[in-house]
Short mmCIF file of C-alpha atoms and ligand atoms in Angstrom, two decimals:
data_model
loop_
_atom_site.label_atom_id
_atom_site.label_comp_id
_atom_site.label_asym_id
_atom_site.label_seq_id
_atom_site.Cartn_x
_atom_site.Cartn_y
_atom_site.Cartn_z
CA MET A 1 1.52 -31.05 0.88
CA ALA A 2 3.40 -32.00 4.38
CA THR A 3 7.18 -30.46 5.10
CA ASP A 4 8.16 -30.22 8.83
CA LYS A 5 9.73 -26.76 7.86
CA ARG A 6 9.77 -24.13 10.42
CA ALA A 7 9.63 -19.50 8.65
CA LEU A 8 9.49 -16.80 10.62
CA VAL A 9 8.46 -14.04 8.37
CA THR A 10 8.51 -10.25 9.41
CA GLY A 11 6.93 -7.44 8.10
CA VAL A 12 3.96 -10.75 7.99
CA THR A 13 0.75 -7.48 8.06
CA GLY A 14 2.39 -6.04 4.93
CA GLN A 15 1.76 -7.14 0.73
CA ASP A 16 4.01 -10.13 1.11
CA GLY A 17 3.58 -11.16 4.22
CA GLY A 18 0.32 -10.88 3.13
CA HIS A 19 0.55 -13.68 -0.21
CA LEU A 20 4.04 -15.51 1.22
CA SER A 21 1.84 -16.96 4.32
CA ALA A 22 -0.89 -18.21 1.90
CA LEU A 23 2.14 -20.16 -0.24
CA LEU A 24 4.20 -21.26 3.13
CA ILE A 25 0.23 -22.68 4.49
CA GLU A 26 -0.08 -24.56 1.15
CA LYS A 27 3.36 -26.19 1.38
CA GLY A 28 2.76 -27.04 5.10
CA TYR A 29 5.28 -25.18 6.44
CA THR A 30 4.48 -24.02 10.53
CA VAL A 31 4.75 -20.50 10.07
CA PHE A 32 5.89 -17.63 12.52
CA GLY A 33 5.13 -13.85 12.00
CA LEU A 34 6.63 -11.41 13.78
CA ILE A 35 4.10 -8.49 14.35
CA ARG A 36 5.28 -5.24 15.98
CA GLY A 37 4.08 -2.50 18.23
CA GLN A 38 1.61 -2.40 21.44
CA HIS A 39 -1.62 -2.56 19.54
CA ASN A 40 -1.19 -3.02 15.90
CA PRO A 41 -4.42 -2.49 14.01
CA LYS A 42 -4.10 -5.05 11.43
CA LYS A 43 -3.32 -7.61 14.54
CA LEU A 44 -7.43 -8.80 13.86
CA ALA A 45 -7.66 -9.65 10.22
CA TYR A 46 -4.59 -10.34 10.04
CA GLN A 47 -4.41 -13.34 12.29
CA HIS A 48 -8.57 -14.09 11.35
CA GLU A 49 -7.00 -14.95 7.39
CA PHE A 50 -4.71 -16.26 8.68
CA PRO A 51 -5.37 -18.64 12.05
CA GLN A 52 -2.65 -21.13 12.30
CA VAL A 53 0.11 -18.31 11.77
CA THR A 54 1.82 -17.95 14.76
CA LEU A 55 2.43 -13.84 15.76
CA ILE A 56 5.49 -12.78 17.74
CA GLU A 57 5.67 -9.58 19.10
CA GLY A 58 8.70 -7.20 18.21
CA ASP A 59 10.40 -4.30 16.06
CA LEU A 60 13.42 -5.13 13.56
CA THR A 61 14.79 -1.72 15.27
CA ASP A 62 14.86 -3.65 18.44
CA PRO A 63 17.39 -6.55 18.43
CA THR A 64 15.92 -8.20 21.70
CA SER A 65 13.01 -8.88 20.40
CA LEU A 66 14.61 -10.42 17.46
CA PHE A 67 16.31 -12.81 19.02
CA ARG A 68 13.25 -13.87 21.22
CA ALA A 69 11.68 -14.37 18.60
CA MET A 70 14.74 -16.97 17.15
CA GLU A 71 14.05 -18.84 20.01
CA ILE A 72 10.43 -19.15 19.56
CA ALA A 73 10.49 -19.88 16.54
CA ASP A 74 13.36 -21.94 15.99
CA PRO A 75 13.21 -21.23 11.74
CA ASP A 76 14.60 -23.08 8.97
CA GLU A 77 13.87 -20.49 6.66
CA VAL A 78 13.91 -16.49 7.78
CA TYR A 79 11.79 -14.10 5.56
CA ASN A 80 12.88 -10.57 5.54
CA LEU A 81 9.98 -8.46 4.29
CA GLY A 82 9.92 -5.58 7.57
CA ALA A 83 10.57 -2.49 6.24
CA VAL A 84 9.29 1.44 5.79
CA SER A 85 8.55 0.29 2.19
CA HIS A 86 6.75 4.24 0.90
CA VAL A 87 9.36 6.15 -0.86
CA GLY A 88 7.62 9.25 -0.57
CA PHE A 89 7.51 8.69 3.36
CA SER A 90 11.06 7.88 3.69
CA PHE A 91 11.77 11.20 2.46
CA LYS A 92 9.52 12.72 5.59
CA ASN A 93 11.35 10.10 7.65
CA PRO A 94 14.92 9.83 7.47
CA THR A 95 16.54 8.48 10.57
CA LEU A 96 13.60 5.87 10.69
CA THR A 97 14.07 4.48 7.49
CA LEU A 98 17.35 4.43 7.99
CA ASP A 99 16.77 2.16 11.35
CA VAL A 100 14.03 -0.22 10.11
CA THR A 101 15.29 -0.83 6.50
CA GLY A 102 18.36 -0.95 6.66
CA LYS A 103 20.01 -1.60 10.15
CA GLY A 104 17.22 -4.00 10.45
CA VAL A 105 18.74 -6.32 8.52
CA LEU A 106 21.69 -6.50 10.20
CA ASN A 107 19.81 -6.87 13.87
CA MET A 108 17.98 -9.93 11.94
CA LEU A 109 21.00 -11.14 11.02
CA GLU A 110 22.92 -10.99 13.94
CA ALA A 111 19.85 -12.91 15.99
CA ILE A 112 20.13 -15.94 13.31
CA ARG A 113 24.37 -15.89 14.30
CA LEU A 114 24.06 -15.33 17.46
CA THR A 115 21.57 -17.69 18.22
CA GLY A 116 23.57 -20.24 16.91
CA ARG A 117 21.59 -20.05 14.12
CA SER A 118 23.96 -19.25 10.70
CA GLU A 119 24.20 -22.93 9.55
CA ARG A 120 20.27 -23.69 10.27
CA THR A 121 18.11 -21.18 9.10
CA ARG A 122 18.42 -19.56 5.05
CA PHE A 123 17.13 -15.79 4.89
CA TYR A 124 15.70 -14.23 2.42
CA GLN A 125 16.64 -10.23 1.62
CA ALA A 126 13.79 -8.23 0.23
CA SER A 127 16.35 -6.14 -1.80
CA THR A 128 14.84 -3.42 -4.66
CA SER A 129 14.74 -2.09 -7.77
CA GLU A 130 14.84 1.60 -6.62
CA MET A 131 18.66 0.78 -5.61
CA PHE A 132 19.07 0.92 -8.81
CA GLY A 133 17.63 4.55 -9.15
CA GLY A 134 16.53 5.25 -13.22
CA LEU A 135 19.05 7.23 -14.26
CA ASP A 136 19.38 7.29 -17.69
CA TYR A 137 23.54 6.27 -18.21
CA ASN A 138 22.53 3.56 -15.31
CA ARG A 139 19.79 2.01 -17.75
CA PRO A 140 20.99 -0.98 -20.07
CA GLY A 141 18.52 -1.26 -22.62
CA ARG A 142 17.12 -4.13 -22.41
CA GLY A 143 16.64 -4.30 -18.44
CA TYR A 144 18.35 -4.37 -14.96
CA ASN A 145 20.03 -7.87 -13.98
CA GLU A 146 22.06 -8.47 -10.82
CA GLU A 147 24.90 -6.74 -12.48
CA SER A 148 23.81 -3.51 -12.88
CA LEU A 149 25.42 -0.38 -11.28
CA PHE A 150 23.35 1.30 -8.00
CA HIS A 151 22.34 4.62 -7.48
CA PRO A 152 19.85 5.12 -4.48
CA ARG A 153 17.48 8.18 -5.42
CA SER A 154 15.52 8.21 -1.58
CA PRO A 155 16.63 7.79 1.48
CA TYR A 156 14.03 4.44 1.73
CA GLY A 157 16.96 3.68 -1.41
CA VAL A 158 19.82 3.85 -0.07
CA ALA A 159 19.03 2.47 3.65
CA LYS A 160 17.65 -1.20 1.19
CA LEU A 161 21.19 -0.58 -0.18
CA TYR A 162 23.09 -1.31 2.59
CA GLY A 163 20.11 -4.05 4.27
CA HIS A 164 21.48 -5.65 0.49
CA TRP A 165 25.17 -5.23 0.78
CA ILE A 166 25.06 -6.89 4.92
CA ALA A 167 22.73 -9.53 3.92
CA LYS A 168 26.00 -9.94 1.05
CA ASN A 169 28.67 -9.66 3.64
CA TYR A 170 27.25 -11.71 6.13
CA ARG A 171 26.79 -14.60 3.25
CA GLU A 172 30.56 -13.66 2.33
CA SER A 173 32.02 -14.10 5.76
CA TYR A 174 30.04 -16.14 7.97
CA GLY A 175 28.70 -18.83 5.12
CA MET A 176 25.53 -18.41 5.85
CA PHE A 177 22.62 -18.90 3.42
CA VAL A 178 21.69 -15.97 2.22
CA SER A 179 19.52 -15.06 -0.21
CA CYS A 180 18.16 -11.41 -1.84
CA GLY A 181 15.17 -11.13 -4.38
CA ILE A 182 16.05 -7.63 -6.19
CA LEU A 183 12.63 -6.98 -6.77
CA PHE A 184 10.18 -4.42 -9.55
CA ASN A 185 7.64 -3.30 -7.85
CA HIS A 186 4.59 -5.61 -7.60
CA GLU A 187 1.36 -4.80 -6.62
CA GLY A 188 -2.38 -6.66 -5.94
CA GLU A 189 -5.67 -6.70 -3.92
CA ARG A 190 -3.26 -6.43 -0.54
CA ARG A 191 -1.27 -3.60 -1.98
CA GLY A 192 -1.14 -0.67 0.59
CA THR A 193 -3.77 2.23 -0.63
CA GLU A 194 -0.99 4.94 0.11
CA PHE A 195 0.86 3.00 -3.57
CA VAL A 196 -0.27 5.20 -6.30
CA THR A 197 -1.72 1.63 -8.31
CA ARG A 198 -4.17 1.13 -5.58
CA LYS A 199 -4.75 4.44 -4.65
CA ILE A 200 -5.76 4.91 -8.63
CA THR A 201 -7.90 1.70 -8.58
CA GLN A 202 -9.97 2.29 -5.16
CA ALA A 203 -10.47 5.37 -6.64
CA VAL A 204 -11.26 4.31 -10.25
CA ALA A 205 -13.60 1.95 -8.62
CA ARG A 206 -15.66 4.70 -6.00
CA ILE A 207 -15.51 6.99 -8.71
CA SER A 208 -17.58 4.22 -10.99
CA LEU A 209 -20.35 3.73 -8.22
CA GLY A 210 -20.21 7.90 -7.51
CA GLU A 211 -18.91 8.26 -4.16
CA GLN A 212 -15.90 9.94 -5.48
CA ASP A 213 -15.05 12.74 -8.16
CA TYR A 214 -11.35 12.72 -8.86
CA VAL A 215 -7.84 11.57 -7.13
CA GLU A 216 -4.94 13.50 -6.53
CA LEU A 217 -1.52 11.74 -7.54
CA GLY A 218 1.70 13.13 -7.85
CA ASP A 219 4.01 12.74 -11.47
CA LEU A 220 2.10 10.23 -14.06
CA TRP A 221 5.61 9.95 -16.58
CA PRO A 222 7.44 7.36 -14.04
CA LYS A 223 7.97 3.96 -15.50
CA ARG A 224 7.50 1.27 -13.52
CA ASP A 225 8.16 -2.61 -14.04
CA TRP A 226 4.72 -3.43 -12.41
CA GLY A 227 3.88 -7.10 -12.00
CA TYR A 228 1.46 -9.44 -10.06
CA ALA A 229 2.33 -9.70 -6.16
CA GLY A 230 1.16 -13.85 -6.21
CA ASP A 231 3.85 -14.09 -8.45
CA TYR A 232 6.82 -12.81 -6.51
CA VAL A 233 6.19 -14.14 -3.78
CA ARG A 234 6.71 -17.54 -5.13
CA GLY A 235 10.35 -15.70 -6.14
CA MET A 236 11.40 -15.33 -2.48
CA TRP A 237 10.44 -18.92 -1.82
CA GLN A 238 12.26 -20.62 -5.08
CA MET A 239 15.26 -18.55 -3.79
CA LEU A 240 15.55 -20.05 -0.62
CA GLN A 241 14.70 -23.97 -1.95
CA HIS A 242 17.83 -23.15 -4.18
CA ASP A 243 21.36 -25.52 -4.15
CA GLN A 244 23.19 -22.42 -2.97
CA PRO A 245 22.36 -19.09 -2.21
CA ASP A 246 22.39 -15.95 -4.28
CA ASP A 247 20.54 -12.89 -5.62
CA PHE A 248 18.22 -12.16 -8.08
CA VAL A 249 15.92 -9.95 -10.07
CA LEU A 250 11.98 -10.55 -10.66
CA ALA A 251 10.87 -8.21 -12.49
CA THR A 252 8.59 -8.63 -16.31
CA GLY A 253 10.68 -7.13 -18.41
CA LYS A 254 7.72 -4.38 -19.55
CA SER A 255 7.28 -0.33 -18.48
CA HIS A 256 4.61 1.48 -17.42
CA SER A 257 3.67 5.16 -16.78
CA VAL A 258 2.24 5.82 -14.54
CA GLU A 259 -0.70 7.61 -17.69
CA ASP A 260 -1.45 4.08 -18.93
CA PHE A 261 -1.64 2.73 -15.33
CA LEU A 262 -4.37 5.32 -15.26
CA ALA A 263 -5.64 4.69 -18.51
CA ALA A 264 -5.83 0.89 -17.99
CA ALA A 265 -7.49 1.42 -14.82
CA PHE A 266 -10.46 3.39 -16.31
CA GLY A 267 -10.69 1.58 -19.17
CA GLU A 268 -11.98 -0.76 -17.14
CA ILE A 269 -14.90 1.12 -16.12
CA GLY A 270 -15.12 2.32 -19.51
CA VAL A 271 -13.72 5.62 -19.21
CA ALA A 272 -11.67 6.50 -22.16
CA ASP A 273 -10.62 10.22 -21.10
CA TRP A 274 -9.36 10.19 -17.55
CA ARG A 275 -7.59 13.37 -17.06
CA PRO A 276 -11.34 15.34 -15.34
CA TYR A 277 -10.84 12.65 -12.87
CA VAL A 278 -7.00 13.22 -11.92
CA ARG A 279 -5.91 16.20 -10.17
CA GLN A 280 -2.06 17.14 -9.93
CA ASN A 281 -1.35 17.67 -5.56
CA PRO A 282 2.30 18.65 -4.99
CA GLU A 283 2.03 16.90 -1.67
CA PHE A 284 2.81 13.65 -3.69
CA LEU A 285 6.10 14.27 -5.77
CA ARG A 286 9.33 13.82 -4.25
CA PRO A 287 12.67 15.89 -3.40
CA ALA A 288 13.97 12.92 -6.69
CA GLU A 289 12.33 10.93 -8.82
CA VAL A 290 12.95 7.63 -10.08
CA ASP A 291 12.03 8.17 -13.94
CA ILE A 292 11.80 4.43 -15.71
CA LEU A 293 12.53 1.13 -14.06
CA LEU A 294 12.77 -1.95 -16.51
CA GLY A 295 13.99 -5.23 -14.71
CA ASP A 296 16.05 -8.88 -16.80
CA ALA A 297 14.78 -11.83 -14.89
CA SER A 298 16.46 -14.32 -16.89
CA LYS A 299 18.63 -15.36 -14.00
CA ALA A 300 15.18 -16.04 -11.57
CA GLU A 301 13.76 -17.68 -14.62
CA GLY A 302 16.86 -19.72 -16.18
CA VAL A 303 18.41 -20.84 -12.65
CA LEU A 304 14.96 -20.92 -10.80
CA GLY A 305 11.88 -21.63 -13.45
CA TRP A 306 10.63 -18.96 -12.02
CA ARG A 307 7.83 -18.10 -14.06
CA ARG A 308 5.01 -15.32 -14.12
CA GLU A 309 1.35 -15.92 -14.22
CA VAL A 310 -0.32 -12.54 -14.21
CA ASP A 311 0.30 -9.48 -17.00
CA PHE A 312 -0.11 -5.55 -16.94
CA ASP A 313 -3.93 -6.09 -18.31
CA GLY A 314 -4.31 -8.80 -16.00
CA LEU A 315 -2.67 -7.24 -12.72
CA VAL A 316 -4.98 -3.62 -13.17
CA ALA A 317 -7.94 -5.88 -14.09
CA ARG A 318 -7.91 -8.24 -10.92
CA MET A 319 -7.39 -4.37 -8.78
CA VAL A 320 -10.01 -2.49 -10.40
CA SER A 321 -12.53 -5.06 -10.18
CA HIS A 322 -10.96 -6.46 -6.59
CA ASP A 323 -11.92 -2.22 -5.23
CA ARG A 324 -15.19 -2.52 -6.64
CA GLY A 325 -16.23 -5.65 -5.45
CA LEU A 326 -15.11 -3.56 -2.10
CA ALA A 327 -16.99 -0.38 -3.04
CA ARG A 328 -19.70 -2.06 -3.10
CA SER A 329 -19.79 -3.89 0.53
CA GLY A 330 -18.74 -0.80 1.28
CA GLY A 331 -15.16 -1.65 2.41
P1 NAP B 1 4.54 -3.09 2.78
O1 NAP B 1 3.00 -3.81 2.68
O2 NAP B 1 4.78 -1.32 3.36
O3 NAP B 1 4.99 -3.82 4.39
C1 NAP B 1 5.99 -3.77 5.15
C2 NAP B 1 5.64 -4.96 6.08
O4 NAP B 1 6.78 -3.95 7.25
C3 NAP B 1 4.51 -4.83 7.18
O5 NAP B 1 4.02 -5.22 7.43
C4 NAP B 1 4.94 -3.24 8.55
O6 NAP B 1 3.99 -3.25 9.32
C5 NAP B 1 6.04 -4.06 8.76
N1 NAP B 1 7.17 -3.49 9.40
C6 NAP B 1 7.12 -1.44 9.42
N2 NAP B 1 8.26 -1.38 10.08
C7 NAP B 1 8.42 -2.23 11.17
C8 NAP B 1 9.32 -2.71 11.99
N3 NAP B 1 10.32 -1.22 13.20
N4 NAP B 1 9.43 -4.09 12.58
C9 NAP B 1 9.21 -4.29 12.46
N5 NAP B 1 8.32 -4.47 10.89
C10 NAP B 1 7.68 -3.97 10.58
O7 NAP B 1 5.70 -3.67 1.49
P2 NAP B 1 5.20 -4.36 0.74
O8 NAP B 1 4.78 -3.68 -0.48
O9 NAP B 1 4.36 -6.22 1.42
O10 NAP B 1 6.83 -5.21 0.45
C11 NAP B 1 7.54 -6.42 1.53
C12 NAP B 1 9.01 -6.42 1.14
O11 NAP B 1 9.87 -6.20 0.59
C13 NAP B 1 9.20 -4.31 1.89
O12 NAP B 1 10.77 -5.08 2.38
C14 NAP B 1 9.69 -3.57 1.00
O13 NAP B 1 10.53 -2.85 1.01
C15 NAP B 1 10.51 -4.60 -0.67
N6 NAP B 1 9.77 -4.73 -1.21
C16 NAP B 1 8.57 -3.99 -1.86
C17 NAP B 1 8.36 -3.78 -4.14
C18 NAP B 1 7.21 -3.70 -4.13
O14 NAP B 1 6.86 -3.44 -5.06
N7 NAP B 1 5.47 -4.19 -3.14
C19 NAP B 1 9.46 -3.98 -4.33
C20 NAP B 1 10.54 -4.51 -4.05
C21 NAP B 1 10.75 -4.36 -2.48
P3 NAP B 1 2.73 -2.66 10.01
O15 NAP B 1 1.29 -3.32 9.51
O16 NAP B 1 2.62 -2.40 11.35
O17 NAP B 1 3.25 -1.30 9.42
O1 G4F B 2 3.69 3.52 -6.11
P1 G4F B 2 4.90 3.91 -5.42
O2 G4F B 2 4.65 4.61 -3.94
O3 G4F B 2 6.53 3.22 -5.86
P2 G4F B 2 7.50 3.10 -6.20
O4 G4F B 2 8.16 4.40 -5.44
O5 G4F B 2 8.01 2.76 -7.32
O6 G4F B 2 8.27 1.86 -4.60
C1 G4F B 2 7.71 0.93 -4.35
O7 G4F B 2 8.77 -0.24 -5.21
C2 G4F B 2 9.57 -0.23 -4.82
C3 G4F B 2 10.47 -1.47 -6.37
O8 G4F B 2 10.50 -0.29 -7.35
C4 G4F B 2 9.66 -0.94 -3.84
F1 G4F B 2 10.63 -1.19 -3.10
C5 G4F B 2 8.25 0.47 -2.63
O9 G4F B 2 9.16 -0.03 -1.40
C6 G4F B 2 7.63 0.39 -2.62
O10 G4F B 2 6.37 -0.32 -3.16
O11 G4F B 2 4.81 4.96 -6.15
C7 G4F B 2 4.99 4.60 -8.39
C8 G4F B 2 5.49 6.33 -9.30
C9 G4F B 2 6.44 6.78 -8.31
O12 G4F B 2 6.86 7.67 -9.84
C10 G4F B 2 5.42 8.33 -8.07
O13 G4F B 2 6.30 9.64 -7.61
O14 G4F B 2 3.97 7.04 -9.06
C11 G4F B 2 4.24 7.95 -8.74
N1 G4F B 2 3.00 8.51 -8.59
C12 G4F B 2 2.88 9.85 -8.39
N2 G4F B 2 1.74 10.57 -8.07
C13 G4F B 2 2.44 8.33 -6.05
C14 G4F B 2 1.94 9.37 -6.65
N3 G4F B 2 2.83 7.57 -5.82
C15 G4F B 2 2.40 7.71 -5.24
N4 G4F B 2 2.69 6.22 -3.65
N5 G4F B 2 0.75 8.39 -3.99
C16 G4F B 2 0.89 9.04 -5.54
O15 G4F B 2 0.14 9.88 -5.72
#
């Protein structure tokens, strides 16, 4: 597919960054990725997988580097995926989380505006269902949508809410094409192993090969609306192709507990009773928990024509199968 469009992706080495890189390359974009750090251990693997992408050194906390990135990439579209994204980590590193996940959004918007690209460059902000907070009074029966109240329950959620509102503010103040995707949890074979789904599927794979005895987790009752990341990056792209900027929820409309995920993942290796393989470790408990997340993506489905291809069982099967392959090859 041929296009002369140029895209800059922050957080390019993360889960969504990998899926989005593949999608944009497939669509014929000239892709630039922001990569942080003097020596980023993920750089080699990323370059090996995506040699077409030009990496630009920069950090969301360093406005000068973002101005430079904007001049080099001269993008039609910016996807701001970079963040401190782990909720548990954000409780231990709240100031860093504010700087990267919150103020980083402002730094990106200012880099677009002050380099004279407000009219040309479209901006996607990676907002999150964590902004809703999962409290009972704030849970509509049919799931959260774009009209639901926000009540973030972690430094991460609060920082993301700042990013969400400053993004909307730049849309309203400067007429910039800024769209926020309020995405519910999405997972897959690229998911970081510090997140509960991948931690479980990696452990299940190792347990099936006799390489691990058990997995240590925190709370097992919280429920999440888990989808597949490959489906969700397509939605991000669709948001920036729409004729006007707006906010959209992406979700599956189904919620499962961590216990449900454990049962499905162990089921993939023929283990019906997973409890002997799971221990609780208080290290993985959070000072405040988000009890249940359930999303309603009707707007994205109706307005953008967004569709999902992978359901919960398909997601779990895919992740376990991938991690068994990795474990067998010593990965
Ligand atoms: P991820 O795998 O944790 O990736 C985060 C990315 O941000 C990494 O590439 C990381 O770089 C980069 N980053 C961290 N600090 C940075 C800094 N100071 N400057 C520049 N880049 C920095 O996250 P993800 O799952 O792909 O999620 C993508 C985005 O969507 C994030 O903003 C996340 O908060 C949001 N989101 C995710 C979900 C989900 O379920 N996955 C749901 C809703 C919203 P390194 O590789 O150098 O660490
Ligand atoms: O996999 P998690 O760490 O994801 P969480 O906290 O829902 O956040 C993810 O989704 C958000 C969208 O809603 C994103 F914005 C965010 O960036 C991130 O991608 O935890 C899921 C649930 C939580 O209730 C947690 O307490 O699993 C529970 N859990 C139980 N044991 C654990 C563990 N989580 C992790 N990471 N590790 C455990 O050992």
